[in-house]
Amino acid sequence: MPPAKRRKLSPEVEETPATNGGAEENSRISEHEEESQEAELASGNDNLAPVDLQDESSESKNSSTTSAPSSAADDRLARFAALKSRASASAKSNLAEAKAEATRAAIDPSVLASLSRKSAIASHNLLKADTEEEGGTGAFERKRAWDYTIEESEKWDERVARKKAARNNNAFQDYSAEAAKMYDRQMRDLEKSALKDGGRNRKEYERQKAEILENAARTGGLEIVEMENGELVAIDKDGRFYADQDSAGFVEQKPKRENVDRLVDDLKKAEEARMKKRRDRGRDEDGGDVTYINEKNKQFNNKLARFYDRYTTDIRESFERGTAI
């Protein structure tokens, strides 16, 4: 293999004798060589710099392009996880609500009301027993009365007395008394309906009343009459609103549709109650002799029969046969 040729980087310098002029020339040559080498290195660095910058820019672009898709994918995964958790929570909530609704539907409301009522009665009786055990007889009522005002206590006493009088006045007396009781009951129903509809019927009644009274006072047809019991009643002579037994102004009245419907409903309720009593009375009849005048008297006679029938059966049969002594 032939020997490699050496590259001449600089022209060979002929050897000259070592003189002062030659030394200066050699120093200039060496300086020139150093400058040329530095220039070559600088140019090499300049040629390499754009390549390095291009490599760095391409790497940054690649990193940015790869990071952008990864961040978008992470966002989609996070949203999907949130939607999945929300769907799971809503499914659990719907299942719990469905179970609660099924439980409520399976429970009879009447049974639930009965249980709550029995629980309230039991707690009341337990509290009463504990209070009277500590304070003696009547301690519970005294302690409960501490929470009532005088006005509330008086109203309660009046209510109890009124209910007692109504129970005692339950038997039939005459048709006038029955009509009065029916009238009172209908007025109570009207008051209840007035509370339900916000008092519209009551306001309409007061408006009609004031209008008729104004017309009667304007025309001079209003007069004050004292009744047999001393009550003062305003009566208009035409009998439009306040009327007596001789007034015929009611025939010109045109009631509203709602009032007619309420009257029909009241008549239907009365007929149903009457038929129910008739059915109950027919069911209780046993075909024997009727020895009672009402239900209370029947119960009393049955109680007497349980104790004394074994002694009075022979006497009663003898009276029926006519062979009694």
CSV table of C-alpha atoms in Angstrom, one decimal:
chain,number,residue,atom,x,y,z
A,1,MET,CA,0.0,0.0,0.0
A,2,PRO,CA,1.6,3.3,-1.0
A,3,PRO,CA,2.4,5.7,1.8
A,4,ALA,CA,-0.2,8.4,2.4
A,5,LYS,CA,0.6,11.8,1.2
A,6,ARG,CA,0.9,14.4,3.9
A,7,ARG,CA,-1.2,17.5,3.4
A,8,LYS,CA,0.6,20.7,3.4
A,9,LEU,CA,-1.2,23.2,5.6
A,10,SER,CA,1.3,26.0,5.0
A,11,PRO,CA,4.1,26.5,2.6
A,12,GLU,CA,7.5,25.4,3.7
A,13,VAL,CA,9.7,28.1,4.9
A,14,GLU,CA,13.2,28.1,3.7
A,15,GLU,CA,15.7,28.0,6.5
A,16,THR,CA,17.6,31.1,6.8
A,17,PRO,CA,20.3,31.9,9.1
A,18,ALA,CA,19.4,33.1,12.5
A,19,THR,CA,19.7,36.8,12.2
A,20,ASN,CA,17.7,39.5,13.7
A,21,GLY,CA,15.8,40.1,10.4
A,22,GLY,CA,15.0,36.4,10.1
A,23,ALA,CA,13.6,36.2,13.7
A,24,GLU,CA,11.2,39.0,13.0
A,25,GLU,CA,10.1,37.3,9.8
A,26,ASN,CA,9.5,34.0,11.6
A,27,SER,CA,7.4,35.7,14.3
A,28,ARG,CA,5.3,37.4,11.6
A,29,ILE,CA,4.8,34.1,9.9
A,30,SER,CA,3.7,32.3,13.1
A,31,GLU,CA,1.3,35.1,13.9
A,32,HIS,CA,-0.2,34.8,10.4
A,33,GLU,CA,-0.6,31.1,10.9
A,34,GLU,CA,-2.3,31.5,14.2
A,35,GLU,CA,-4.7,34.1,12.7
A,36,SER,CA,-5.6,31.8,9.8
A,37,GLN,CA,-6.3,28.9,12.2
A,38,GLU,CA,-8.5,31.1,14.4
A,39,ALA,CA,-10.4,32.2,11.3
A,40,GLU,CA,-10.9,28.6,10.1
A,41,LEU,CA,-12.2,27.7,13.6
A,42,ALA,CA,-14.6,30.6,13.7
A,43,SER,CA,-15.9,29.8,10.2
A,44,GLY,CA,-16.4,26.2,11.3
A,45,ASN,CA,-18.3,27.3,14.3
A,46,ASP,CA,-20.4,29.6,12.2
A,47,ASN,CA,-21.2,26.8,9.8
A,48,LEU,CA,-22.2,24.5,12.7
A,49,ALA,CA,-24.3,27.0,14.6
A,50,PRO,CA,-27.3,27.0,12.2
A,51,VAL,CA,-27.4,23.2,12.2
A,52,ASP,CA,-27.6,23.2,16.1
A,53,LEU,CA,-30.3,25.8,16.1
A,54,GLN,CA,-32.3,23.9,13.6
A,55,ASP,CA,-32.0,20.7,15.6
A,56,GLU,CA,-33.1,22.5,18.8
A,57,SER,CA,-36.1,24.1,17.1
A,58,SER,CA,-37.2,20.8,15.6
A,59,GLU,CA,-36.9,19.1,18.9
A,60,SER,CA,-39.0,21.8,20.6
A,61,LYS,CA,-41.6,21.6,17.9
A,62,ASN,CA,-41.8,17.8,18.2
A,63,SER,CA,-42.1,18.1,22.0
A,64,SER,CA,-44.9,20.7,21.7
A,65,THR,CA,-46.8,18.6,19.2
A,66,THR,CA,-46.5,15.5,21.3
A,67,SER,CA,-47.5,17.3,24.5
A,68,ALA,CA,-50.6,18.9,23.0
A,69,PRO,CA,-52.3,15.6,22.0
A,70,SER,CA,-51.4,14.1,25.4
A,71,SER,CA,-53.1,17.0,27.3
A,72,ALA,CA,-56.2,16.8,25.2
A,73,ALA,CA,-56.5,13.1,25.8
A,74,ASP,CA,-56.1,13.6,29.6
A,75,ASP,CA,-58.9,16.2,29.5
A,76,ARG,CA,-61.2,13.8,27.7
A,77,LEU,CA,-60.4,11.1,30.2
A,78,ALA,CA,-61.1,13.4,33.1
A,79,ARG,CA,-64.5,14.4,31.6
A,80,PHE,CA,-65.4,10.9,30.9
A,81,ALA,CA,-64.5,9.8,34.5
A,82,ALA,CA,-66.7,12.7,35.8
A,83,LEU,CA,-69.6,11.8,33.7
A,84,LYS,CA,-69.2,8.1,34.7
A,85,SER,CA,-69.2,9.0,38.4
A,86,ARG,CA,-72.3,11.3,37.9
A,87,ALA,CA,-74.2,8.5,36.1
A,88,SER,CA,-73.3,6.0,38.8
A,89,ALA,CA,-74.5,8.5,41.6
A,90,SER,CA,-77.8,9.2,39.7
A,91,ALA,CA,-78.4,5.5,39.2
A,92,LYS,CA,-77.9,4.9,43.0
A,93,SER,CA,-80.2,7.8,43.9
A,94,ASN,CA,-82.9,6.6,41.5
A,95,LEU,CA,-82.7,3.1,43.0
A,96,ALA,CA,-83.0,4.4,46.5
A,97,GLU,CA,-86.0,6.6,45.6
A,98,ALA,CA,-87.7,3.7,43.8
A,99,LYS,CA,-87.2,1.5,46.9
A,100,ALA,CA,-88.6,4.2,49.2
A,101,GLU,CA,-91.6,4.7,46.9
A,102,ALA,CA,-92.3,1.0,46.8
A,103,THR,CA,-92.1,0.9,50.6
A,104,ARG,CA,-94.6,3.8,50.9
A,105,ALA,CA,-96.9,2.2,48.4
A,106,ALA,CA,-96.8,-1.1,50.3
A,107,ILE,CA,-97.9,0.5,53.6
A,108,ASP,CA,-101.6,1.2,54.0
A,109,PRO,CA,-102.1,4.9,55.0
A,110,SER,CA,-104.9,4.0,57.4
A,111,VAL,CA,-102.7,1.5,59.2
A,112,LEU,CA,-99.9,4.0,59.4
A,113,ALA,CA,-102.3,6.6,60.8
A,114,SER,CA,-103.7,4.1,63.3
A,115,LEU,CA,-100.2,3.2,64.5
A,116,SER,CA,-99.2,6.9,64.9
A,117,ARG,CA,-102.4,7.5,66.8
A,118,LYS,CA,-101.8,4.5,69.1
A,119,SER,CA,-98.3,5.6,69.7
A,120,ALA,CA,-99.4,9.2,70.6
A,121,ILE,CA,-102.0,7.7,73.0
A,122,ALA,CA,-99.5,5.4,74.6
A,123,SER,CA,-96.9,8.2,75.1
A,124,HIS,CA,-99.7,10.4,76.6
A,125,ASN,CA,-100.8,7.7,79.0
A,126,LEU,CA,-97.2,6.9,80.0
A,127,LEU,CA,-96.5,10.6,80.7
A,128,LYS,CA,-99.7,10.9,82.7
A,129,ALA,CA,-98.9,7.9,84.8
A,130,ASP,CA,-95.3,9.1,85.5
A,131,THR,CA,-96.6,12.6,86.4
A,132,GLU,CA,-99.3,11.3,88.7
A,133,GLU,CA,-96.9,8.9,90.3
A,134,GLU,CA,-94.7,11.8,91.3
A,135,GLY,CA,-97.3,14.4,92.1
A,136,GLY,CA,-100.4,12.5,93.0
A,137,THR,CA,-103.8,12.3,91.5
A,138,GLY,CA,-104.6,15.2,89.2
A,139,ALA,CA,-101.0,16.4,88.9
A,140,PHE,CA,-100.9,15.8,85.2
A,141,GLU,CA,-104.0,18.0,84.5
A,142,ARG,CA,-102.6,20.7,86.8
A,143,LYS,CA,-99.2,20.7,85.1
A,144,ARG,CA,-100.8,20.7,81.7
A,145,ALA,CA,-103.0,23.7,82.7
A,146,TRP,CA,-99.9,25.8,83.4
A,147,ASP,CA,-99.4,26.2,79.6
A,148,TYR,CA,-103.0,27.5,79.0
A,149,THR,CA,-104.1,31.1,79.4
A,150,ILE,CA,-107.4,32.1,81.1
A,151,GLU,CA,-109.1,32.8,77.7
A,152,GLU,CA,-108.0,29.4,76.3
A,153,SER,CA,-109.3,27.7,79.5
A,154,GLU,CA,-112.7,29.4,79.3
A,155,LYS,CA,-113.0,28.6,75.6
A,156,TRP,CA,-112.3,25.0,76.3
A,157,ASP,CA,-114.8,24.8,79.1
A,158,GLU,CA,-117.4,26.4,76.8
A,159,ARG,CA,-116.6,23.8,74.1
A,160,VAL,CA,-116.9,20.9,76.5
A,161,ALA,CA,-120.3,22.2,77.8
A,162,ARG,CA,-121.6,22.7,74.3
A,163,LYS,CA,-120.6,19.2,73.2
A,164,LYS,CA,-122.2,17.8,76.4
A,165,ALA,CA,-125.4,19.6,75.6
A,166,ALA,CA,-125.4,18.4,72.0
A,167,ARG,CA,-125.0,14.8,73.2
A,168,ASN,CA,-127.8,15.2,75.6
A,169,ASN,CA,-130.0,16.9,73.0
A,170,ASN,CA,-129.5,14.1,70.5
A,171,ALA,CA,-132.9,12.5,70.9
A,172,PHE,CA,-135.9,13.6,68.8
A,173,GLN,CA,-138.0,16.3,70.4
A,174,ASP,CA,-140.1,17.9,67.7
A,175,TYR,CA,-139.8,18.9,64.1
A,176,SER,CA,-138.9,22.5,64.9
A,177,ALA,CA,-136.0,21.4,67.1
A,178,GLU,CA,-134.8,19.1,64.3
A,179,ALA,CA,-135.0,21.9,61.8
A,180,ALA,CA,-133.0,24.2,64.1
A,181,LYS,CA,-130.3,21.5,64.5
A,182,MET,CA,-130.2,21.0,60.8
A,183,TYR,CA,-129.8,24.7,60.3
A,184,ASP,CA,-127.0,24.9,62.8
A,185,ARG,CA,-125.2,22.0,61.1
A,186,GLN,CA,-125.6,23.6,57.7
A,187,MET,CA,-124.2,26.9,59.0
A,188,ARG,CA,-121.2,25.1,60.4
A,189,ASP,CA,-120.6,23.5,57.1
A,190,LEU,CA,-120.8,26.9,55.4
A,191,GLU,CA,-118.2,28.3,57.8
A,192,LYS,CA,-115.9,25.4,57.1
A,193,SER,CA,-116.3,25.9,53.3
A,194,ALA,CA,-115.6,29.6,53.8
A,195,LEU,CA,-112.4,28.8,55.5
A,196,LYS,CA,-111.4,26.4,52.7
A,197,ASP,CA,-112.0,28.9,49.8
A,198,GLY,CA,-110.3,31.8,51.5
A,199,GLY,CA,-113.6,33.5,52.6
A,200,ARG,CA,-114.8,34.3,49.1
A,201,ASN,CA,-118.4,33.1,49.9
A,202,ARG,CA,-118.4,35.0,53.1
A,203,LYS,CA,-117.3,38.2,51.4
A,204,GLU,CA,-119.9,37.8,48.7
A,205,TYR,CA,-122.6,37.3,51.3
A,206,GLU,CA,-121.5,40.4,53.2
A,207,ARG,CA,-121.5,42.4,49.9
A,208,GLN,CA,-125.0,41.3,49.0
A,209,LYS,CA,-126.2,42.0,52.5
A,210,ALA,CA,-124.8,45.6,52.5
A,211,GLU,CA,-126.2,46.3,49.1
A,212,ILE,CA,-129.7,45.2,50.0
A,213,LEU,CA,-129.7,47.0,53.3
A,214,GLU,CA,-128.5,50.2,51.6
A,215,ASN,CA,-131.3,49.9,49.0
A,216,ALA,CA,-133.9,49.2,51.7
A,217,ALA,CA,-132.7,52.1,53.8
A,218,ARG,CA,-132.7,54.4,50.8
A,219,THR,CA,-136.3,53.5,49.9
A,220,GLY,CA,-137.5,53.5,53.5
A,221,GLY,CA,-138.5,49.9,53.4
A,222,LEU,CA,-136.3,48.8,56.4
A,223,GLU,CA,-137.7,48.4,59.8
A,224,ILE,CA,-136.6,46.9,63.2
A,225,VAL,CA,-138.9,44.3,64.7
A,226,GLU,CA,-138.6,42.8,68.2
A,227,MET,CA,-139.1,39.1,68.3
A,228,GLU,CA,-140.8,37.1,71.0
A,229,ASN,CA,-137.5,36.3,72.7
A,230,GLY,CA,-136.5,40.0,72.8
A,231,GLU,CA,-134.1,39.8,69.8
A,232,LEU,CA,-134.1,42.8,67.4
A,233,VAL,CA,-134.2,41.8,63.8
A,234,ALA,CA,-134.0,44.1,60.7
A,235,ILE,CA,-136.8,43.3,58.3
A,236,ASP,CA,-137.2,44.9,54.9
A,237,LYS,CA,-140.8,45.3,53.9
A,238,ASP,CA,-140.3,43.7,50.5
A,239,GLY,CA,-138.7,40.7,52.1
A,240,ARG,CA,-135.6,40.8,49.9
A,241,PHE,CA,-133.1,39.8,52.5
A,242,TYR,CA,-134.4,39.9,56.0
A,243,ALA,CA,-137.8,38.5,55.9
A,244,ASP,CA,-140.5,37.1,58.1
A,245,GLN,CA,-143.0,34.2,57.6
A,246,ASP,CA,-145.2,36.4,55.4
A,247,SER,CA,-142.5,37.5,53.0
A,248,ALA,CA,-142.4,36.2,49.4
A,249,GLY,CA,-139.3,38.0,48.1
A,250,PHE,CA,-137.3,34.8,48.0
A,251,VAL,CA,-139.1,33.6,44.9
A,252,GLU,CA,-137.3,36.3,42.9
A,253,GLN,CA,-133.9,35.2,44.0
A,254,LYS,CA,-131.6,33.6,41.4
A,255,PRO,CA,-129.0,31.5,43.2
A,256,LYS,CA,-125.6,30.8,41.8
A,257,ARG,CA,-124.7,27.5,40.2
A,258,GLU,CA,-122.3,26.7,43.1
A,259,ASN,CA,-125.0,27.2,45.7
A,260,VAL,CA,-127.4,24.9,43.9
A,261,ASP,CA,-124.7,22.2,43.6
A,262,ARG,CA,-124.0,22.6,47.3
A,263,LEU,CA,-127.7,22.2,48.1
A,264,VAL,CA,-127.9,19.0,46.0
A,265,ASP,CA,-124.8,17.6,47.7
A,266,ASP,CA,-126.3,18.3,51.1
A,267,LEU,CA,-129.6,16.5,50.1
A,268,LYS,CA,-127.6,13.5,48.8
A,269,LYS,CA,-125.7,13.2,52.1
A,270,ALA,CA,-128.9,13.4,54.1
A,271,GLU,CA,-130.5,10.7,52.0
A,272,GLU,CA,-127.4,8.4,52.3
A,273,ALA,CA,-127.4,8.9,56.1
A,274,ARG,CA,-131.1,8.0,56.3
A,275,MET,CA,-130.7,4.9,54.2
A,276,LYS,CA,-127.7,3.8,56.2
A,277,LYS,CA,-129.7,4.1,59.4
A,278,ARG,CA,-132.5,2.1,57.8
A,279,ARG,CA,-130.1,-0.7,56.8
A,280,ASP,CA,-128.6,-0.8,60.2
A,281,ARG,CA,-131.9,-0.9,61.9
A,282,GLY,CA,-133.1,-3.8,59.6
A,283,ARG,CA,-129.8,-5.7,60.2
A,284,ASP,CA,-130.2,-5.4,64.0
A,285,GLU,CA,-133.7,-6.8,64.0
A,286,ASP,CA,-133.7,-10.4,65.1
A,287,GLY,CA,-137.5,-11.0,64.6
A,288,GLY,CA,-138.3,-11.0,68.3
A,289,ASP,CA,-140.4,-8.6,70.3
A,290,VAL,CA,-139.4,-4.9,70.3
A,291,THR,CA,-139.0,-4.1,74.0
A,292,TYR,CA,-136.8,-1.0,73.5
A,293,ILE,CA,-137.2,2.6,72.3
A,294,ASN,CA,-133.7,3.3,71.2
A,295,GLU,CA,-130.2,1.7,71.1
A,296,LYS,CA,-129.3,2.6,74.6
A,297,ASN,CA,-132.5,1.1,76.0
A,298,LYS,CA,-131.9,-2.0,73.9
A,299,GLN,CA,-128.4,-2.5,75.4
A,300,PHE,CA,-129.8,-2.0,78.9
A,301,ASN,CA,-132.6,-4.6,78.3
A,302,ASN,CA,-130.0,-7.1,77.0
A,303,LYS,CA,-127.9,-6.6,80.1
A,304,LEU,CA,-130.9,-7.2,82.4
A,305,ALA,CA,-131.8,-10.3,80.4
A,306,ARG,CA,-128.4,-11.8,81.0
A,307,PHE,CA,-129.0,-11.7,84.8
A,308,TYR,CA,-132.7,-12.1,85.3
A,309,ASP,CA,-134.1,-14.1,82.3
A,310,ARG,CA,-133.7,-17.4,84.2
A,311,TYR,CA,-136.0,-16.1,86.9
A,312,THR,CA,-138.5,-14.2,84.8
A,313,THR,CA,-138.9,-16.5,81.8
A,314,ASP,CA,-141.7,-18.6,83.4
A,315,ILE,CA,-143.6,-15.6,84.7
A,316,ARG,CA,-143.4,-13.9,81.3
A,317,GLU,CA,-144.6,-17.0,79.5
A,318,SER,CA,-147.5,-17.4,81.9
A,319,PHE,CA,-148.6,-13.8,81.2
A,320,GLU,CA,-148.4,-14.5,77.5
A,321,ARG,CA,-150.5,-17.7,77.9
A,322,GLY,CA,-152.9,-16.0,80.2
A,323,THR,CA,-152.4,-18.6,83.0
A,324,ALA,CA,-150.6,-16.3,85.4
A,325,ILE,CA,-152.1,-16.2,88.9
